[in-house]
């Protein structure tokens, strides 16, 4: 079963193992110290016991020496006190041996206790015999004393020495055993200590390697995952399976990577949406700039805003002539048509209107939930409105209207929509200015065209009575004359048309060769007619006739195109000639005025001035009589010739 340990637990386990090994080694050392100490203590006690036995034997030897000295010198009074002292010392040493520890093992202790008991009995017998020997010696029975000394006392002494030797041998044997056990313990300690050190080293190395690998490998994997993220590789990452801090960090990193991936994708989507919106705004703005009709422009603005950006409703308010009201200029759907027909308007000072507030401030006004907005003006035609945004249409620093869009969603607009509608409102402002300028230019151009047409009509109408009006009837050699009545009828017919046409003198007409009259039609002759038009004014006509006797031809599209081109060139050239004649006439008139003015300025006095003026006017205008008056009585006038 795989253990899932945290890094702290692994480190704690490693320290615990090392501590356990150290504890084992320390325990072995303590055990060795205790065993060695016990061996040393036992050895010291054995040495003391041997010394006690030796001292006991020595004390008995001293007692025997005093007895021998007494028997040798036969002077009891001299050695009596010494004998008593040595006997007392012997008894004290015997008691000391009896009170000492008699070994370590129970068997040795039992044997030594038995020996010590025997020594006590022998010591008592020795003491009694010494006392008896002393008494016999005091009585002077030295032979008896010698007998006691060499028989009973010697026998007891021999037995006593044997017991002492046995006690010393037992103690020495136990001490030797303890020494051997101590040596064996040292060997075991060395083995255990070596094993413990080796196990500690191996455990430390293995634990360290495993701990390092258990930390370094997942850390390297985690670093690799981080490097992938730094390369913007947000592909799904599998978290590490281990149940430790690094595993927790890996799972947190996976969550962070998922969040980054979603955020990055969301950001990419937002950038793509914003780019698409900007492209849409650019496309729509370009479309707006191409529309020069204001009504068509406003309809396109609201419809494009609703359709391209998915808004619930969109409409445009424009200021009226007073600049105090915002009037619905265009809106989407039936609601927009209804408000436009009703002339729906909002006062600029209206406190309960987002449109009025946007127009007053010149800023974008956005409300995420209009039902909770105190300054929202509800519209019964738009019951599903939940959020609204109004953007002022600014033209040259002045608000000219408001673009208002609505959504059926709560918080249906974001900052992207604010920037989008601002850009759209700026484009609408430019388009409105262009449309208004175009209307002004169109109006001025229409007035200029109307004035020019009136002038041309007057000029050509005046030209009909002058040499500018003319006609030409060209006919080939041998061709019959045309009936003037028919020519007049066809001229009227041609001038009533807008384009060249094929007709018959006594039949139907056609505007193209495919619709033309069959040449084989008996009793009919065809004619090709074309109006001579100068702009929208017809100033003449061209007729091409075929005679009944001539071989009929089939008129073609090329004939019509040629006739139309010639008619256009005739009209333009005739207009140029008329203008040239007018210019020449105006130049001649201005030249005459300059010449008369020069002559008048050269007159030295009033009479010559008047005479010069009268003569020049009479000559220039070809009139027989010219009269000039300047504050002079009429009866004093004299005719000048």
Coordinates of C-alpha atoms in Angstrom, one line a residue:
X1 CA 0.0 0.0 0.0
X2 CA 1.4 3.3 -1.1
X3 CA 1.7 5.8 1.7
X4 CA 0.7 9.4 0.9
X5 CA 3.0 11.5 3.2
X6 CA 3.4 15.2 3.1
X7 CA 6.9 16.7 2.8
X8 CA 6.8 17.6 6.5
X9 CA 5.8 14.1 7.3
X10 CA 8.5 12.6 5.2
X11 CA 11.1 14.9 6.7
X12 CA 9.7 14.1 10.2
X13 CA 9.8 10.3 9.3
X14 CA 13.4 10.7 8.2
X15 CA 14.4 12.6 11.4
X16 CA 12.4 10.0 13.4
X17 CA 14.3 7.1 11.7
X18 CA 17.6 8.9 12.3
X19 CA 16.6 9.6 15.9
X20 CA 15.5 6.0 16.4
X21 CA 18.9 4.8 15.1
X22 CA 20.7 7.3 17.3
X23 CA 18.5 6.2 20.2
X24 CA 19.4 2.5 19.4
X25 CA 23.0 3.3 19.2
X26 CA 22.8 5.3 22.4
X27 CA 20.9 2.5 24.1
X28 CA 23.6 0.1 23.0
X29 CA 26.2 2.4 24.4
X30 CA 24.3 2.8 27.6
X31 CA 23.8 -0.9 27.8
X32 CA 27.5 -1.5 27.2
X33 CA 28.4 1.1 29.8
X34 CA 26.1 -0.5 32.3
X35 CA 27.4 -4.0 31.5
X36 CA 30.9 -2.8 31.7
X37 CA 30.2 -0.9 34.9
X38 CA 28.6 -4.0 36.4
X39 CA 31.6 -6.0 35.4
X40 CA 34.0 -3.5 36.8
X41 CA 32.0 -3.3 40.0
X42 CA 31.8 -7.0 40.3
X43 CA 35.6 -7.2 39.6
X44 CA 36.3 -4.6 42.2
X45 CA 34.0 -6.4 44.7
X46 CA 35.7 -9.6 43.9
X47 CA 39.1 -8.0 44.4
X48 CA 37.9 -6.6 47.7
X49 CA 36.5 -10.0 48.7
X50 CA 39.8 -11.7 47.8
X51 CA 41.6 -9.0 49.7
X52 CA 39.3 -9.6 52.7
X53 CA 39.9 -13.4 52.5
X54 CA 43.7 -12.7 52.2
X55 CA 43.5 -10.3 55.1
X56 CA 41.5 -12.8 57.1
X57 CA 44.2 -15.4 56.4
X58 CA 46.9 -12.9 57.3
X59 CA 45.2 -12.1 60.6
X60 CA 45.1 -15.8 61.4
X61 CA 48.7 -16.1 60.5
X62 CA 49.5 -13.3 62.9
X63 CA 47.5 -15.1 65.6
X64 CA 49.4 -18.3 64.8
X65 CA 52.7 -16.3 64.9
X66 CA 51.9 -14.8 68.3
X67 CA 51.0 -18.3 69.6
X68 CA 54.2 -19.8 68.2
X69 CA 56.2 -16.9 69.8
X70 CA 54.5 -17.5 73.1
X71 CA 55.3 -21.2 73.0
X72 CA 58.8 -20.5 71.9
X73 CA 59.5 -17.9 74.6
X74 CA 57.2 -19.4 77.2
X75 CA 56.4 -16.0 78.4
X76 CA 52.7 -15.6 78.5
X77 CA 52.7 -12.2 80.1
X78 CA 54.7 -10.7 77.3
X79 CA 52.4 -11.9 74.4
X80 CA 49.1 -12.0 76.2
X81 CA 48.0 -8.5 75.2
X82 CA 49.4 -9.0 71.7
X83 CA 47.5 -12.3 71.4
X84 CA 44.3 -10.7 72.5
X85 CA 44.7 -7.9 69.9
X86 CA 45.5 -10.2 67.1
X87 CA 42.5 -12.4 68.0
X88 CA 40.3 -9.4 68.1
X89 CA 41.6 -8.3 64.7
X90 CA 41.0 -11.7 63.3
X91 CA 37.4 -11.7 64.6
X92 CA 36.9 -8.2 63.1
X93 CA 38.3 -9.3 59.8
X94 CA 36.1 -12.4 59.9
X95 CA 33.0 -10.2 60.5
X96 CA 34.1 -7.9 57.6
X97 CA 34.4 -10.9 55.3
X98 CA 31.1 -12.1 56.4
X99 CA 29.5 -8.7 55.7
X100 CA 31.0 -8.3 52.2
X101 CA 29.0 -9.3 49.0
X102 CA 29.8 -12.8 48.4
X103 CA 29.5 -12.8 44.6
X104 CA 27.2 -11.9 41.6
X105 CA 25.5 -15.1 40.6
X106 CA 23.2 -16.9 43.1
X107 CA 25.2 -20.2 42.8
X108 CA 28.5 -18.4 43.7
X109 CA 26.8 -16.5 46.5
X110 CA 25.4 -19.7 48.0
X111 CA 28.7 -21.4 47.8
X112 CA 30.5 -18.5 49.3
X113 CA 27.9 -18.1 52.1
X114 CA 28.5 -21.7 53.0
X115 CA 32.2 -21.2 53.0
X116 CA 31.9 -18.1 55.1
X117 CA 29.6 -20.0 57.5
X118 CA 32.3 -22.7 57.7
X119 CA 34.9 -20.0 58.3
X120 CA 32.8 -18.6 61.1
X121 CA 32.6 -22.0 62.8
X122 CA 36.3 -22.5 62.2
X123 CA 37.1 -19.1 63.4
X124 CA 35.1 -19.8 66.6
X125 CA 37.0 -23.1 67.1
X126 CA 40.3 -21.3 66.5
X127 CA 39.4 -18.7 69.0
X128 CA 38.5 -21.4 71.6
X129 CA 41.6 -23.4 71.0
X130 CA 43.7 -20.3 71.2
X131 CA 42.0 -19.4 74.5
X132 CA 42.5 -23.0 75.8
X133 CA 46.1 -22.9 74.6
X134 CA 46.6 -19.6 76.4
X135 CA 45.1 -21.0 79.6
X136 CA 47.3 -24.2 79.4
X137 CA 50.4 -22.0 78.8
X138 CA 49.6 -19.9 81.8
X139 CA 49.3 -23.0 83.8
X140 CA 52.7 -23.9 82.6
X141 CA 51.7 -27.0 80.8
X142 CA 53.8 -26.3 77.7
X143 CA 53.7 -29.8 76.4
X144 CA 50.0 -29.8 76.4
X145 CA 50.2 -26.4 74.7
X146 CA 52.5 -27.7 72.1
X147 CA 50.2 -30.6 71.5
X148 CA 47.2 -28.3 71.1
X149 CA 49.2 -26.1 68.8
X150 CA 50.4 -28.9 66.5
X151 CA 47.4 -31.1 66.5
X152 CA 44.0 -29.4 66.9
X153 CA 45.1 -25.9 66.1
X154 CA 47.1 -27.0 63.1
X155 CA 44.1 -29.1 61.9
X156 CA 41.7 -26.3 62.2
X157 CA 44.2 -23.9 60.6
X158 CA 44.6 -26.3 57.7
X159 CA 40.8 -26.5 57.2
X160 CA 40.5 -22.7 57.6
X161 CA 43.2 -22.1 55.0
X162 CA 41.4 -24.5 52.6
X163 CA 38.1 -22.6 53.1
X164 CA 39.9 -19.3 52.5
X165 CA 41.5 -20.7 49.4
X166 CA 38.1 -22.0 48.2
X167 CA 36.5 -18.7 48.8
X168 CA 39.3 -16.9 47.0
X169 CA 39.1 -19.4 44.1
X170 CA 35.3 -18.9 43.8
X171 CA 35.6 -15.1 43.8
X172 CA 38.5 -15.2 41.4
X173 CA 36.6 -17.6 39.1
X174 CA 33.6 -15.3 39.1
X175 CA 35.9 -12.3 38.4
X176 CA 37.5 -14.1 35.5
X177 CA 34.0 -15.0 34.3
X178 CA 32.9 -11.4 34.5
X179 CA 36.1 -10.4 32.6
X180 CA 35.3 -12.9 29.9
X181 CA 31.6 -11.7 29.8
X182 CA 32.8 -8.2 29.6
X183 CA 35.0 -9.1 26.6
X184 CA 32.2 -10.9 25.0
X185 CA 30.0 -7.8 25.7
X186 CA 32.5 -5.6 24.1
X187 CA 32.6 -7.8 21.0
X188 CA 28.8 -7.8 20.8
X189 CA 28.8 -4.0 21.4
X190 CA 31.3 -3.6 18.5
X191 CA 29.1 -5.7 16.2
X192 CA 25.9 -4.0 17.3
X193 CA 27.5 -0.6 17.1
X194 CA 28.9 -1.3 13.6
X195 CA 25.5 -2.6 12.5
X196 CA 23.8 0.4 14.0
X197 CA 26.2 2.9 12.3
X198 CA 25.9 1.1 9.0
X199 CA 22.1 1.0 9.2
X200 CA 22.1 4.6 10.2
X201 CA 24.3 5.6 7.3
X202 CA 22.3 3.5 4.8
X203 CA 19.0 4.7 6.3
X204 CA 20.2 8.3 6.2
X205 CA 21.4 8.0 2.6
X206 CA 18.3 6.1 1.4
X207 CA 15.9 8.4 3.3
X208 CA 17.8 11.5 2.0
X209 CA 17.8 10.2 -1.6
X210 CA 14.1 9.2 -1.4
X211 CA 13.2 12.5 0.2
X212 CA 15.2 14.5 -2.3
X213 CA 13.7 12.5 -5.2
X214 CA 10.2 12.7 -3.8
X215 CA 10.6 16.5 -3.7
X216 CA 12.9 17.2 -6.7
X217 CA 11.0 15.1 -9.3
X218 CA 7.5 16.7 -8.7
X219 CA 9.2 20.1 -8.4
X220 CA 10.8 19.6 -11.8
X221 CA 7.5 18.4 -13.2
X222 CA 5.9 21.5 -11.7
X223 CA 8.6 23.7 -13.2
X224 CA 8.0 22.2 -16.6
X225 CA 4.3 22.9 -16.3
X226 CA 5.1 26.5 -15.3
X227 CA 7.4 26.9 -18.3
X228 CA 4.6 25.6 -20.5
X229 CA 2.3 28.2 -19.1
X230 CA 5.0 30.9 -19.6
X231 CA 5.0 29.9 -23.3
X232 CA 1.2 30.5 -23.3
X233 CA 0.6 26.8 -23.7
X234 CA -2.6 26.4 -21.7
X235 CA -3.3 22.8 -22.7
X236 CA -4.9 20.7 -19.9
X237 CA -2.5 19.7 -17.2
X238 CA -2.7 16.5 -15.1
X239 CA -2.1 17.2 -11.4
X240 CA 0.5 15.3 -9.5
X241 CA -0.9 12.2 -7.7
X242 CA 1.1 12.6 -4.5
X243 CA -0.7 13.8 -1.4
X244 CA 1.7 16.3 -0.1
X245 CA 2.4 20.0 -0.2
X246 CA 3.8 19.8 -3.8
X247 CA 0.7 17.8 -4.8
X248 CA -1.5 20.5 -3.3
X249 CA 0.6 23.1 -5.1
X250 CA 0.2 21.1 -8.3
X251 CA -3.5 20.9 -8.0
X252 CA -3.7 24.6 -7.2
X253 CA -1.5 25.2 -10.2
X254 CA -3.8 23.1 -12.4
X255 CA -6.8 25.2 -11.1
X256 CA -4.8 28.3 -11.9
X257 CA -3.9 27.0 -15.4
X258 CA -7.6 26.2 -16.0
X259 CA -8.5 29.7 -14.9
X260 CA -5.8 31.2 -17.0
X261 CA -6.9 29.1 -20.0
X262 CA -10.5 30.2 -19.6
X263 CA -9.4 33.8 -19.0
X264 CA -7.1 33.7 -22.0
X265 CA -9.8 32.2 -24.2
X266 CA -12.3 34.7 -22.8
X267 CA -9.8 37.5 -23.4
X268 CA -9.2 36.2 -26.9
X269 CA -12.9 36.0 -27.5
X270 CA -13.4 39.5 -26.1
X271 CA -10.6 40.8 -28.3
X272 CA -12.1 39.0 -31.3
X273 CA -15.6 40.3 -30.4
X274 CA -14.1 43.8 -30.0
X275 CA -12.2 43.5 -33.2
X276 CA -15.3 42.3 -34.9
X277 CA -17.2 45.2 -33.5
X278 CA -14.6 47.7 -34.5
X279 CA -14.6 46.2 -38.0
X280 CA -18.3 46.4 -38.0
X281 CA -18.2 50.0 -36.8
X282 CA -15.7 50.8 -39.6
X283 CA -17.8 49.0 -42.1
X284 CA -21.0 50.7 -40.9
X285 CA -19.3 54.1 -40.7
X286 CA -18.1 53.6 -44.3
X287 CA -21.6 52.7 -45.3
X288 CA -22.9 55.8 -43.4
X289 CA -20.4 58.1 -45.1
X290 CA -21.7 56.9 -48.5
X291 CA -25.3 57.9 -47.7
X292 CA -26.0 61.5 -48.4
X293 CA -29.7 61.5 -47.8
X294 CA -30.4 62.4 -44.2
X295 CA -33.6 60.4 -43.9
X296 CA -32.1 57.3 -45.5
X297 CA -29.0 57.8 -43.3
X298 CA -30.9 57.9 -40.0
X299 CA -32.9 54.8 -41.0
X300 CA -29.7 53.0 -41.9
X301 CA -28.1 54.0 -38.6
X302 CA -30.9 52.6 -36.3
X303 CA -31.4 49.5 -38.4
X304 CA -27.7 48.7 -38.6
X305 CA -27.3 49.4 -34.8
X306 CA -30.1 47.0 -34.0
X307 CA -29.3 44.3 -36.5
X308 CA -25.5 44.3 -36.5
X309 CA -25.0 44.6 -32.7
X310 CA -28.1 42.7 -31.5
X311 CA -29.8 45.4 -29.6
X312 CA -33.5 45.2 -28.6
X313 CA -34.3 48.7 -29.9
X314 CA -32.5 51.7 -31.3
X315 CA -33.6 55.2 -32.3
X316 CA -32.1 58.7 -32.9
X317 CA -33.2 61.9 -31.4
X318 CA -32.4 65.2 -33.1
X319 CA -32.8 68.7 -31.8
X320 CA -35.6 70.8 -33.2
X321 CA -35.1 74.3 -34.6
X322 CA -35.4 75.8 -31.2
X323 CA -32.8 73.5 -29.7
X324 CA -35.0 73.0 -26.7
X325 CA -36.5 69.6 -27.6
X326 CA -35.2 66.3 -28.8
X327 CA -37.5 64.8 -31.5
X328 CA -37.5 61.2 -32.6
X329 CA -36.0 61.4 -36.1
X330 CA -35.9 57.6 -36.7
X331 CA -36.5 54.4 -34.9
X332 CA -36.6 50.7 -35.5
X333 CA -39.7 48.6 -35.9
X334 CA -43.3 49.5 -35.3
X335 CA -42.4 51.4 -32.1
X336 CA -40.1 53.7 -34.0
X337 CA -42.7 54.3 -36.7
X338 CA -45.4 55.0 -34.1
X339 CA -43.2 57.5 -32.2
X340 CA -42.0 59.2 -35.4
X341 CA -45.6 59.6 -36.6
X342 CA -46.7 60.9 -33.2
X343 CA -43.8 63.4 -33.2
X344 CA -42.6 62.0 -30.0
X345 CA -40.2 64.5 -28.3
X346 CA -38.4 65.0 -25.0
X347 CA -37.6 68.4 -23.5
X348 CA -33.9 69.0 -23.1
X349 CA -34.6 70.0 -19.4
X350 CA -36.6 66.8 -18.7
X351 CA -35.2 65.4 -15.4
X352 CA -36.7 62.0 -15.9
X353 CA -34.9 61.1 -19.2
X354 CA -31.7 59.4 -20.0
X355 CA -31.8 60.9 -23.5
X356 CA -32.1 64.4 -22.1
X357 CA -29.3 63.8 -19.6
X358 CA -27.0 62.5 -22.3
X359 CA -27.8 65.6 -24.5
X360 CA -27.2 67.9 -21.6
X361 CA -23.9 66.4 -20.4
X362 CA -22.6 65.3 -23.9
X363 CA -21.6 62.0 -22.3
X364 CA -22.7 58.4 -22.6
X365 CA -25.4 57.5 -20.0
X366 CA -25.7 53.8 -19.2
X367 CA -28.2 52.2 -16.9
X368 CA -27.9 48.4 -16.2
X369 CA -31.4 48.1 -14.7
X370 CA -33.8 50.8 -15.8
X371 CA -36.5 49.5 -13.5
X372 CA -34.4 50.7 -10.6
X373 CA -33.3 54.0 -12.1
X374 CA -35.2 57.0 -10.7
X375 CA -34.5 59.2 -13.8
X376 CA -35.7 56.6 -16.4
X377 CA -38.6 57.6 -18.5
X378 CA -40.6 54.4 -19.4
X379 CA -42.1 54.0 -22.8
X380 CA -45.2 51.8 -23.2
X381 CA -44.2 50.9 -26.7
X382 CA -41.1 49.2 -25.4
X383 CA -42.2 47.0 -22.5
X384 CA -39.2 44.6 -22.6
X385 CA -36.6 47.2 -22.0
X386 CA -34.4 46.3 -19.0
X387 CA -31.2 48.3 -19.7
X388 CA -30.5 51.4 -21.8
X389 CA -27.7 53.5 -23.0
X390 CA -27.8 56.9 -24.6
X391 CA -24.9 58.5 -26.3
X392 CA -24.8 62.2 -27.4
X393 CA -24.0 62.8 -31.0
X394 CA -21.4 65.6 -30.9
X395 CA -20.7 67.7 -33.9
X396 CA -18.0 70.4 -33.6
X397 CA -18.3 70.4 -29.8
X398 CA -22.1 70.8 -29.9
X399 CA -24.7 68.1 -29.3
X400 CA -26.9 67.7 -32.3
X401 CA -28.8 64.7 -31.1
X402 CA -28.7 61.4 -29.2
X403 CA -28.3 57.8 -30.2
X404 CA -30.3 55.7 -27.8
X405 CA -30.2 51.9 -27.7
X406 CA -32.0 49.5 -25.4
X407 CA -31.6 45.8 -24.4
X408 CA -34.0 43.3 -23.0
X409 CA -31.4 42.0 -20.7
X410 CA -30.3 43.4 -17.3
X411 CA -26.8 44.8 -17.6
X412 CA -27.0 44.2 -21.3
X413 CA -24.2 46.8 -22.0
X414 CA -20.5 46.8 -21.0
X415 CA -17.6 49.2 -21.5
X416 CA -17.1 47.7 -24.9
X417 CA -20.5 48.8 -25.9
X418 CA -19.8 52.3 -24.5
X419 CA -16.7 52.7 -26.7
X420 CA -18.6 51.1 -29.6
X421 CA -21.5 53.5 -29.5
X422 CA -19.3 56.5 -29.0
X423 CA -17.4 55.6 -32.2
X424 CA -20.7 55.0 -33.9
X425 CA -22.1 58.3 -32.6
X426 CA -19.0 60.1 -33.9
X427 CA -19.5 58.4 -37.3
X428 CA -23.1 59.3 -37.3
X429 CA -22.3 62.9 -36.5
X430 CA -19.9 63.1 -39.4
X431 CA -22.4 61.4 -41.7
X432 CA -25.2 63.8 -40.5
X433 CA -23.0 66.8 -41.3
X434 CA -22.1 65.4 -44.7
X435 CA -25.8 64.7 -45.4
X436 CA -26.8 68.2 -44.3
X437 CA -24.0 69.7 -46.3
X438 CA -25.0 67.6 -49.3
X439 CA -28.6 68.8 -48.9
X440 CA -27.5 72.4 -48.8
X441 CA -25.3 71.8 -51.8
X442 CA -28.1 70.0 -53.6
X443 CA -30.5 72.8 -52.8
X444 CA -28.1 75.4 -54.0
X445 CA -27.3 73.3 -57.1
X446 CA -31.0 72.8 -57.8
X447 CA -31.5 76.6 -57.5
X448 CA -28.5 77.2 -59.8
X449 CA -29.8 74.6 -62.2
X450 CA -33.2 76.1 -62.2
X451 CA -31.8 79.6 -62.7
X452 CA -29.6 78.3 -65.5
X453 CA -32.5 76.5 -67.1
X454 CA -34.7 79.6 -66.8
X455 CA -31.8 81.6 -68.3
X456 CA -31.4 79.1 -71.1
X457 CA -35.1 79.0 -71.8
X458 CA -35.2 82.8 -71.9
X459 CA -32.1 82.9 -74.0
X460 CA -33.4 80.3 -76.5
X461 CA -36.9 81.8 -76.4
X462 CA -35.3 85.1 -77.3
X463 CA -33.2 83.5 -79.9
X464 CA -36.2 82.3 -81.8
X465 CA -36.9 85.9 -82.9
X466 CA -33.3 86.5 -83.8
X467 CA -30.7 85.0 -86.1
X468 CA -29.9 82.3 -83.5
X469 CA -33.1 80.5 -84.5
X470 CA -32.5 78.5 -87.7
X471 CA -33.4 75.4 -89.7
X472 CA -31.8 73.3 -92.4
X473 CA -33.5 71.0 -94.9
X474 CA -30.9 69.0 -96.7
X475 CA -31.9 66.7 -99.5
X476 CA -29.9 64.7 -102.0
X477 CA -30.0 65.4 -105.6
X478 CA -33.1 64.0 -107.3
X479 CA -35.0 63.4 -104.0
X480 CA -38.6 64.6 -104.0
X481 CA -39.6 67.5 -101.8
X482 CA -41.1 66.8 -98.3
X483 CA -44.5 67.9 -97.3
X484 CA -44.0 70.8 -94.9
X485 CA -47.0 69.8 -92.9
X486 CA -45.5 66.3 -92.4
X487 CA -42.2 67.9 -91.4
X488 CA -43.9 70.1 -88.8
X489 CA -45.9 67.2 -87.4
X490 CA -42.7 65.0 -87.0
X491 CA -40.8 67.9 -85.5
X492 CA -43.4 68.2 -82.8
X493 CA -43.4 64.5 -82.3
X494 CA -39.5 64.5 -82.0
X495 CA -39.5 67.4 -79.5
X496 CA -41.9 65.5 -77.3
X497 CA -39.6 62.5 -77.0
X498 CA -36.6 62.0 -74.7
X499 CA -34.6 59.6 -77.1
X500 CA -34.4 59.0 -80.8
X501 CA -37.1 56.8 -82.3
X502 CA -38.2 55.3 -85.6
X503 CA -41.6 56.3 -86.9
X504 CA -43.6 56.1 -90.1
X505 CA -45.2 59.0 -91.8
X506 CA -48.6 57.4 -91.9
X507 CA -48.2 54.6 -89.2
X508 CA -47.0 53.6 -85.8
X509 CA -43.7 54.4 -84.2
X510 CA -40.9 52.4 -82.6
X511 CA -38.1 53.3 -80.2
X512 CA -35.8 50.5 -81.4
X513 CA -35.1 48.6 -84.7
X514 CA -36.6 45.4 -83.2
X515 CA -39.8 47.3 -82.8
X516 CA -39.5 49.0 -86.2
X517 CA -41.9 48.9 -89.0
X518 CA -41.5 46.4 -91.8
X519 CA -40.0 48.0 -94.9
X520 CA -42.3 46.0 -97.1
X521 CA -45.3 47.7 -95.6
X522 CA -47.1 49.2 -98.6
X523 CA -47.8 52.9 -98.8
X524 CA -45.6 53.8 -95.8
X525 CA -42.3 55.6 -95.5
X526 CA -40.1 55.5 -92.4
X527 CA -38.3 58.3 -90.6
X528 CA -35.8 58.5 -87.8
X529 CA -36.4 61.3 -85.3
X530 CA -34.2 62.6 -82.5
X531 CA -34.8 65.5 -80.1
X532 CA -32.0 68.1 -79.6
X533 CA -31.9 68.5 -75.8
X534 CA -29.8 70.8 -73.8
X535 CA -29.9 69.4 -70.3
X536 CA -33.7 69.0 -69.7
X537 CA -34.7 71.6 -72.3
X538 CA -35.6 70.6 -75.9
X539 CA -34.2 73.2 -78.3
X540 CA -34.7 71.4 -81.6
X541 CA -35.1 68.2 -83.5
X542 CA -33.5 66.1 -86.2
X543 CA -35.4 64.2 -88.9
X544 CA -34.1 61.5 -91.3
X545 CA -36.6 60.6 -94.0
X546 CA -36.8 57.9 -96.6
X547 CA -38.8 58.5 -99.8
X548 CA -41.4 56.1 -101.1
X549 CA -39.5 55.6 -104.3
X550 CA -36.1 55.0 -102.7
X551 CA -35.1 51.5 -101.6
X552 CA -36.2 51.2 -98.0
X553 CA -33.4 50.5 -95.4
X554 CA -33.6 48.9 -92.0
X555 CA -32.7 51.3 -89.2
X556 CA -30.2 49.8 -86.7
X557 CA -29.1 50.4 -83.1
X558 CA -26.0 52.0 -84.5
X559 CA -28.1 54.4 -86.5
X560 CA -30.0 55.4 -83.4
X561 CA -26.8 55.7 -81.3
X562 CA -25.2 57.8 -84.1
X563 CA -28.2 60.1 -84.3
X564 CA -28.4 60.5 -80.5
X565 CA -24.7 61.3 -80.4
X566 CA -25.0 63.9 -83.2
X567 CA -28.1 65.4 -81.5
X568 CA -26.1 65.8 -78.2
X569 CA -23.2 67.4 -80.0
X570 CA -25.4 69.7 -82.0
X571 CA -27.1 70.8 -78.7
X572 CA -23.8 71.3 -76.9
X573 CA -22.2 73.1 -79.9
X574 CA -25.3 75.3 -80.4
X575 CA -25.1 76.2 -76.7
X576 CA -21.4 77.0 -77.0
X577 CA -22.1 79.2 -80.1
X578 CA -24.9 80.9 -78.2
X579 CA -22.7 81.6 -75.3
X580 CA -19.9 82.7 -77.6
X581 CA -22.3 85.1 -79.3
X582 CA -23.4 86.4 -75.9
X583 CA -19.9 86.8 -74.8
X584 CA -18.9 88.5 -78.0
X585 CA -22.0 90.7 -77.8
X586 CA -21.2 91.5 -74.2
X587 CA -17.6 92.1 -75.1
X588 CA -18.6 94.5 -77.9
X589 CA -21.0 96.3 -75.6
X590 CA -18.3 96.6 -72.9
X591 CA -15.9 97.8 -75.6
X592 CA -18.3 100.4 -76.8
X593 CA -18.9 101.5 -73.2
X594 CA -15.2 101.8 -72.7
X595 CA -14.7 103.8 -75.9
X596 CA -17.6 106.1 -75.1
X597 CA -16.3 106.5 -71.6
X598 CA -12.9 107.4 -72.8
X599 CA -14.3 110.0 -75.2
X600 CA -16.5 111.4 -72.4
X601 CA -13.6 111.7 -70.0
X602 CA -11.6 113.6 -72.8
X603 CA -14.3 116.3 -73.2
X604 CA -13.0 119.6 -72.0
X605 CA -16.3 121.1 -71.1
X606 CA -20.0 120.3 -70.6
X607 CA -21.1 121.2 -74.1
X608 CA -18.6 119.0 -75.7
X609 CA -19.4 116.3 -73.1
X610 CA -23.1 116.4 -74.0
X611 CA -22.4 116.6 -77.7
X612 CA -20.1 113.6 -77.5
X613 CA -22.5 111.5 -75.6
X614 CA -25.4 112.3 -77.9
X615 CA -23.4 111.6 -81.0
X616 CA -22.0 108.3 -79.7
X617 CA -25.4 107.0 -78.6
X618 CA -27.0 108.0 -81.9
X619 CA -24.2 106.3 -83.9
X620 CA -24.0 103.2 -81.7
X621 CA -27.7 102.6 -81.5
X622 CA -28.4 103.9 -85.0
X623 CA -31.2 106.3 -84.1
X624 CA -31.8 109.6 -85.9
X625 CA -32.5 111.8 -82.9
X626 CA -30.8 111.9 -79.5
X627 CA -31.8 114.3 -76.7
X628 CA -29.7 114.9 -73.6
X629 CA -30.8 117.2 -70.7
X630 CA -28.8 118.3 -67.7
X631 CA -30.6 121.1 -65.8
X632 CA -31.1 123.2 -69.0
X633 CA -34.4 124.6 -70.2
X634 CA -35.8 122.8 -73.1
X635 CA -36.3 126.0 -75.2
X636 CA -32.6 126.6 -75.2
X637 CA -31.8 123.3 -76.8
X638 CA -30.2 123.3 -80.1
X639 CA -30.2 120.3 -82.4
X640 CA -26.8 118.7 -83.0
X641 CA -26.2 116.8 -86.2

